[in-house]
Amino acid sequence: MYVYVSSSMEKIELLQSVSLFWDLPNEQLGYIAHQMIPKKYTSGEYFFLEDSEGEQCFFVIRGSVKVTRLSKDGREVILAILSEGEFFGEMSLLDGDARSANVIALEDTKVFTLNRQDFLNVIKENPLIAIELLKVLGQRLRKSDRQITSLSLSDAEKRIALCILRIADEQGTIQRGLVSIIKMPIQQDLANMSGTSRETVSRTLKLFETEGFITRDGRKLIILDYKKFGREFDF
Ligand code: CMP
Protein backbone atom coordinates (compact mmCIF):
# COMPACT_ATOMS: atom_id res chain seq x y z
CA MET A 1 0.00 0.00 0.00
CA TYR A 2 1.19 3.51 -0.60
CA VAL A 3 -0.27 6.94 -0.10
CA TYR A 4 -0.49 9.16 -3.18
CA VAL A 5 -1.24 12.82 -3.76
CA SER A 6 -4.52 14.01 -5.23
CA SER A 7 -5.73 17.61 -5.63
CA SER A 8 -8.91 18.75 -3.81
CA MET A 9 -10.81 19.14 -7.10
CA GLU A 10 -9.77 15.68 -8.24
CA LYS A 11 -10.77 14.22 -4.86
CA ILE A 12 -14.25 15.79 -5.07
CA GLU A 13 -14.77 14.47 -8.60
CA LEU A 14 -13.71 10.98 -7.57
CA LEU A 15 -15.87 11.06 -4.42
CA GLN A 16 -18.92 11.83 -6.56
CA SER A 17 -18.85 8.17 -7.65
CA VAL A 18 -19.48 7.04 -4.05
CA SER A 19 -23.24 6.56 -3.59
CA LEU A 20 -23.05 7.54 0.08
CA PHE A 21 -22.26 11.12 -0.96
CA TRP A 22 -24.62 11.53 -3.92
CA ASP A 23 -27.05 13.86 -2.15
CA LEU A 24 -24.38 16.13 -0.69
CA PRO A 25 -23.77 19.66 -2.00
CA ASN A 26 -20.26 20.17 -3.43
CA GLU A 27 -19.23 22.44 -0.58
CA GLN A 28 -19.82 19.73 2.04
CA LEU A 29 -18.25 17.13 -0.22
CA GLY A 30 -15.18 19.36 -0.45
CA TYR A 31 -14.93 19.46 3.33
CA ILE A 32 -15.14 15.66 3.59
CA ALA A 33 -12.70 15.19 0.67
CA HIS A 34 -10.19 17.32 2.55
CA GLN A 35 -10.09 14.78 5.41
CA MET A 36 -9.62 11.78 3.16
CA ILE A 37 -6.28 10.14 2.41
CA PRO A 38 -5.89 8.52 -1.05
CA LYS A 39 -4.13 5.12 -1.02
CA LYS A 40 -3.28 2.47 -3.60
CA TYR A 41 -3.25 -1.29 -2.95
CA THR A 42 -1.92 -3.93 -5.33
CA SER A 43 -3.83 -7.04 -6.38
CA GLY A 44 -3.87 -9.61 -3.55
CA GLU A 45 -2.86 -7.10 -0.88
CA TYR A 46 -4.73 -7.17 2.45
CA PHE A 47 -6.46 -3.99 3.63
CA PHE A 48 -6.85 -5.54 7.06
CA LEU A 49 -7.41 -8.84 8.84
CA GLU A 50 -10.50 -10.10 10.61
CA ASP A 51 -10.38 -9.38 14.38
CA SER A 52 -7.93 -6.50 14.04
CA GLU A 53 -8.87 -3.12 15.43
CA GLY A 54 -10.89 -0.87 13.12
CA GLU A 55 -9.29 2.51 12.55
CA GLN A 56 -10.49 3.65 9.13
CA CYS A 57 -13.34 3.43 6.69
CA PHE A 58 -12.41 2.81 3.01
CA PHE A 59 -14.12 4.20 -0.10
CA VAL A 60 -13.38 2.36 -3.35
CA ILE A 61 -12.48 4.78 -6.13
CA ARG A 62 -11.04 2.28 -8.67
CA GLY A 63 -10.83 -1.50 -8.63
CA SER A 64 -12.51 -4.09 -6.42
CA VAL A 65 -12.05 -6.01 -3.18
CA LYS A 66 -13.32 -9.22 -1.65
CA VAL A 67 -14.69 -9.49 1.89
CA THR A 68 -13.79 -12.90 3.32
CA ARG A 69 -13.81 -15.05 6.42
CA LEU A 70 -12.13 -18.39 7.03
CA SER A 71 -14.30 -21.42 7.75
CA LYS A 72 -13.35 -23.75 10.63
CA ASP A 73 -11.52 -26.06 8.22
CA GLY A 74 -9.51 -23.14 6.81
CA ARG A 75 -11.46 -22.56 3.59
CA GLU A 76 -12.00 -19.01 2.39
CA VAL A 77 -15.66 -17.94 2.32
CA ILE A 78 -16.38 -14.82 0.26
CA LEU A 79 -19.11 -12.72 1.85
CA ALA A 80 -19.13 -9.98 -0.77
CA ILE A 81 -17.27 -8.36 -3.62
CA LEU A 82 -17.25 -4.57 -3.47
CA SER A 83 -16.23 -2.32 -6.32
CA GLU A 84 -16.07 1.32 -7.44
CA GLY A 85 -18.41 3.60 -5.53
CA GLU A 86 -18.79 1.22 -2.59
CA PHE A 87 -17.25 1.38 0.88
CA PHE A 88 -16.10 -0.99 3.63
CA GLY A 89 -14.69 -0.95 7.15
CA GLU A 90 -17.60 1.03 8.57
CA MET A 91 -18.93 -1.71 10.90
CA SER A 92 -16.12 -1.73 13.45
CA LEU A 93 -16.07 2.08 13.48
CA LEU A 94 -19.79 2.15 14.24
CA ASP A 95 -19.98 -0.58 16.90
CA GLY A 96 -16.45 -0.32 18.33
CA ASP A 97 -15.94 -4.07 17.91
CA ALA A 98 -13.08 -5.73 15.97
CA ARG A 99 -13.04 -6.10 12.16
CA SER A 100 -15.78 -8.57 11.20
CA ALA A 101 -13.93 -9.92 8.13
CA ASN A 102 -10.75 -9.76 6.03
CA VAL A 103 -10.68 -7.43 3.03
CA ILE A 104 -8.31 -8.15 0.12
CA ALA A 105 -7.74 -6.30 -3.19
CA LEU A 106 -8.95 -8.34 -6.18
CA GLU A 107 -6.98 -6.08 -8.55
CA ASP A 108 -4.91 -2.92 -8.23
CA THR A 109 -7.28 -0.74 -6.21
CA LYS A 110 -7.46 2.95 -5.30
CA VAL A 111 -9.28 3.95 -2.12
CA PHE A 112 -9.86 7.04 -0.02
CA THR A 113 -9.68 6.47 3.71
CA LEU A 114 -11.36 8.34 6.51
CA ASN A 115 -10.24 7.81 10.09
CA ARG A 116 -12.66 6.77 12.83
CA GLN A 117 -13.32 10.17 14.39
CA ASP A 118 -13.73 11.97 11.04
CA PHE A 119 -16.07 9.21 9.83
CA LEU A 120 -18.24 9.46 12.96
CA ASN A 121 -18.29 13.26 12.73
CA VAL A 122 -19.34 13.16 9.07
CA ILE A 123 -22.29 10.92 9.98
CA LYS A 124 -23.29 13.04 12.99
CA GLU A 125 -23.20 16.22 10.94
CA ASN A 126 -24.94 14.93 7.80
CA PRO A 127 -28.31 13.20 8.29
CA LEU A 128 -28.46 12.57 4.53
CA ILE A 129 -25.31 10.46 4.75
CA ALA A 130 -26.64 8.66 7.83
CA ILE A 131 -29.85 7.73 5.95
CA GLU A 132 -27.91 6.60 2.86
CA LEU A 133 -25.59 4.55 5.08
CA LEU A 134 -28.58 2.79 6.69
CA LYS A 135 -29.98 2.12 3.22
CA VAL A 136 -26.74 0.48 2.07
CA LEU A 137 -26.46 -1.58 5.27
CA GLY A 138 -30.09 -2.71 4.76
CA GLN A 139 -29.30 -3.76 1.17
CA ARG A 140 -26.24 -5.68 2.39
CA LEU A 141 -28.39 -7.48 4.96
CA ARG A 142 -30.88 -8.45 2.24
CA LYS A 143 -28.03 -9.84 0.09
CA SER A 144 -26.59 -11.75 3.04
CA ASP A 145 -30.05 -13.21 3.77
CA ARG A 146 -30.28 -14.36 0.15
CA GLN A 147 -26.76 -15.81 0.32
CA ILE A 148 -27.57 -17.75 3.52
CA THR A 149 -30.68 -19.21 1.88
CA SER A 150 -28.78 -20.09 -1.28
CA LEU A 151 -25.84 -21.68 0.59
CA SER A 152 -28.28 -23.95 2.40
CA LEU A 153 -29.25 -25.52 -0.94
CA SER A 154 -27.74 -28.97 -1.32
CA ASP A 155 -27.43 -28.59 -5.10
CA ALA A 156 -24.05 -27.00 -6.03
CA GLU A 157 -25.27 -26.28 -9.57
CA LYS A 158 -28.10 -24.16 -8.16
CA ARG A 159 -25.77 -22.36 -5.76
CA ILE A 160 -23.44 -21.44 -8.64
CA ALA A 161 -26.39 -20.27 -10.78
CA LEU A 162 -27.66 -18.09 -7.91
CA CYS A 163 -24.20 -16.68 -7.45
CA ILE A 164 -24.05 -15.75 -11.15
CA LEU A 165 -27.52 -14.16 -10.89
CA ARG A 166 -26.36 -12.16 -7.86
CA ILE A 167 -23.27 -10.89 -9.68
CA ALA A 168 -25.47 -10.05 -12.69
CA ASP A 169 -27.81 -8.04 -10.41
CA GLU A 170 -24.85 -6.15 -8.96
CA GLN A 171 -22.66 -5.58 -12.00
CA GLY A 172 -24.48 -6.76 -15.12
CA THR A 173 -25.46 -4.58 -18.05
CA ILE A 174 -28.52 -5.39 -20.17
CA GLN A 175 -28.59 -5.09 -23.94
CA ARG A 176 -31.35 -6.62 -26.07
CA GLY A 177 -32.25 -9.21 -23.44
CA LEU A 178 -28.63 -10.29 -22.93
CA VAL A 179 -27.06 -9.65 -19.56
CA SER A 180 -23.29 -9.18 -19.72
CA ILE A 181 -20.93 -9.40 -16.79
CA ILE A 182 -17.69 -7.85 -18.01
CA LYS A 183 -15.37 -9.16 -15.32
CA MET A 184 -16.49 -12.33 -13.60
CA PRO A 185 -14.60 -13.35 -10.46
CA ILE A 186 -11.97 -16.05 -11.09
CA GLN A 187 -13.28 -19.62 -10.72
CA GLN A 188 -11.71 -20.16 -7.28
CA ASP A 189 -13.46 -16.99 -6.00
CA LEU A 190 -16.76 -18.13 -7.54
CA ALA A 191 -16.29 -21.42 -5.69
CA ASN A 192 -15.60 -19.58 -2.43
CA MET A 193 -18.73 -17.49 -2.95
CA SER A 194 -20.96 -20.47 -3.60
CA GLY A 195 -19.52 -22.97 -1.12
CA THR A 196 -18.14 -25.46 -3.62
CA SER A 197 -14.87 -26.43 -5.33
CA ARG A 198 -13.14 -24.81 -8.31
CA GLU A 199 -13.52 -28.06 -10.25
CA THR A 200 -17.30 -28.05 -9.70
CA VAL A 201 -17.48 -24.42 -10.84
CA SER A 202 -15.51 -25.23 -13.98
CA ARG A 203 -17.71 -28.25 -14.78
CA THR A 204 -20.95 -26.35 -14.05
CA LEU A 205 -20.01 -23.34 -16.19
CA LYS A 206 -19.29 -25.70 -19.10
CA LEU A 207 -22.67 -27.37 -18.51
CA PHE A 208 -24.49 -23.99 -18.49
CA GLU A 209 -22.73 -23.18 -21.74
CA THR A 210 -23.68 -26.49 -23.37
CA GLU A 211 -27.28 -26.02 -22.26
CA GLY A 212 -27.32 -22.60 -23.91
CA PHE A 213 -27.80 -20.51 -20.74
CA ILE A 214 -24.52 -18.61 -20.99
CA THR A 215 -21.57 -17.85 -23.23
CA ARG A 216 -18.06 -16.96 -22.05
CA ASP A 217 -15.10 -15.12 -23.44
CA GLY A 218 -12.20 -14.88 -20.99
CA ARG A 219 -13.53 -13.18 -17.83
CA LYS A 220 -16.66 -11.97 -19.68
CA LEU A 221 -19.87 -13.94 -19.17
CA ILE A 222 -23.17 -13.36 -20.98
CA ILE A 223 -26.49 -14.74 -19.75
CA LEU A 224 -28.35 -15.38 -22.99
CA ASP A 225 -31.88 -15.50 -21.58
CA TYR A 226 -31.84 -13.96 -18.11
CA LYS A 227 -35.52 -14.70 -17.39
CA LYS A 228 -35.22 -18.34 -18.38
CA PHE A 229 -31.98 -18.77 -16.42
CA GLY A 230 -33.63 -17.15 -13.38
CA ARG A 231 -36.75 -19.33 -13.71
CA GLU A 232 -34.66 -22.48 -14.02
CA PHE A 233 -32.55 -21.86 -10.92
CA ASP A 234 -34.18 -19.24 -8.70
CA PHE A 235 -36.71 -20.22 -6.09
P1 CMP B 1 -15.58 -4.02 9.42
O1 CMP B 1 -16.21 -5.02 10.32
O2 CMP B 1 -15.03 -2.81 10.02
O3 CMP B 1 -14.45 -4.76 8.57
C1 CMP B 1 -14.84 -5.74 7.61
C2 CMP B 1 -15.78 -5.07 6.65
O4 CMP B 1 -16.31 -5.88 5.64
C3 CMP B 1 -17.04 -4.60 7.40
O5 CMP B 1 -16.66 -3.57 8.30
C4 CMP B 1 -17.93 -4.24 6.27
O6 CMP B 1 -17.58 -2.99 5.72
C5 CMP B 1 -17.56 -5.33 5.26
N1 CMP B 1 -18.54 -6.44 5.30
C6 CMP B 1 -18.69 -7.39 6.25
N2 CMP B 1 -19.68 -8.23 5.94
C7 CMP B 1 -20.19 -7.81 4.75
C8 CMP B 1 -21.23 -8.27 3.88
N3 CMP B 1 -21.96 -9.35 4.18
N4 CMP B 1 -21.47 -7.57 2.75
C9 CMP B 1 -20.72 -6.48 2.43
N5 CMP B 1 -19.72 -6.01 3.20
C10 CMP B 1 -19.46 -6.66 4.35
Coordinates of N, CA, C and O and ligand atoms in Angstrom, one line a residue, residues 48 54 67 79-80 82 87-93 98-103 140 144, ligand 1:
F48 N -7.0 -5.2 5.6 CA -6.8 -5.5 7.1 C -7.3 -7.0 7.3 O -7.9 -7.6 6.4
G54 N -10.5 -1.7 14.2 CA -10.9 -0.9 13.1 C -10.5 0.6 13.3 O -10.8 1.2 14.4
V67 N -14.5 -9.4 0.4 CA -14.7 -9.5 1.9 C -14.8 -11.0 2.3 O -15.6 -11.7 1.7
L79 N -17.8 -13.3 1.4 CA -19.1 -12.7 1.8 C -19.6 -11.7 0.8 O -20.8 -11.6 0.6
A80 N -18.7 -11.0 0.2 CA -19.1 -10.0 -0.8 C -17.9 -9.5 -1.6 O -16.8 -9.7 -1.2
L82 N -16.9 -6.0 -3.4 CA -17.3 -4.6 -3.5 C -16.4 -3.9 -4.5 O -15.2 -4.1 -4.6
F87 N -18.1 1.1 -0.3 CA -17.2 1.4 0.9 C -17.2 0.2 1.8 O -18.1 -0.7 1.7
F88 N -16.2 0.1 2.6 CA -16.1 -1.0 3.6 C -15.3 -0.5 4.8 O -14.6 0.5 4.8
G89 N -15.4 -1.3 5.9 CA -14.7 -1.0 7.1 C -15.5 -0.1 8.1 O -15.0 0.4 9.1
E90 N -16.8 0.1 7.8 CA -17.6 1.0 8.6 C -18.1 0.3 9.8 O -18.3 1.0 10.9
M91 N -18.3 -1.0 9.8 CA -18.9 -1.7 10.9 C -18.2 -1.5 12.2 O -18.8 -1.2 13.2
S92 N -16.9 -1.8 12.2 CA -16.1 -1.7 13.4 C -16.0 -0.3 13.9 O -15.8 0.0 15.1
L93 N -16.1 0.7 13.0 CA -16.1 2.1 13.5 C -17.4 2.4 14.2 O -17.4 3.2 15.1
A98 N -14.2 -5.5 16.9 CA -13.1 -5.7 16.0 C -13.6 -5.9 14.5 O -14.8 -6.0 14.3
R99 N -12.7 -5.9 13.6 CA -13.0 -6.1 12.2 C -13.8 -7.4 12.0 O -13.3 -8.5 12.5
S100 N -14.9 -7.4 11.3 CA -15.8 -8.6 11.2 C -15.3 -9.5 10.1 O -15.7 -10.7 10.0
A101 N -14.4 -9.1 9.3 CA -13.9 -9.9 8.1 C -12.6 -9.4 7.6 O -12.1 -8.3 8.0
N102 N -12.0 -10.2 6.7 CA -10.7 -9.8 6.0 C -11.2 -9.0 4.8 O -12.2 -9.3 4.2
V103 N -10.4 -8.1 4.3 CA -10.7 -7.4 3.0 C -9.4 -7.4 2.2 O -8.3 -7.0 2.7
R140 N -27.2 -4.6 2.1 CA -26.2 -5.7 2.4 C -26.9 -6.8 3.2 O -26.6 -8.0 3.0
S144 N -27.1 -10.7 2.2 CA -26.6 -11.7 3.0 C -27.7 -12.8 3.3 O -27.4 -14.0 3.3
Ligands
CMP1 P1 -15.6 -4.0 9.4 O1 -16.2 -5.0 10.3 O2 -15.0 -2.8 10.0 O3 -14.4 -4.8 8.6 C1 -14.8 -5.7 7.6 C2 -15.8 -5.1 6.7 O4 -16.3 -5.9 5.6 C3 -17.0 -4.6 7.4 O5 -16.7 -3.6 8.3 C4 -17.9 -4.2 6.3 O6 -17.6 -3.0 5.7 C5 -17.6 -5.3 5.3 N1 -18.5 -6.4 5.3 C6 -18.7 -7.4 6.3 N2 -19.7 -8.2 5.9 C7 -20.2 -7.8 4.8 C8 -21.2 -8.3 3.9 N3 -22.0 -9.3 4.2 N4 -21.5 -7.6 2.8 C9 -20.7 -6.5 2.4 N5 -19.7 -6.0 3.2 C10 -19.5 -6.7 4.3

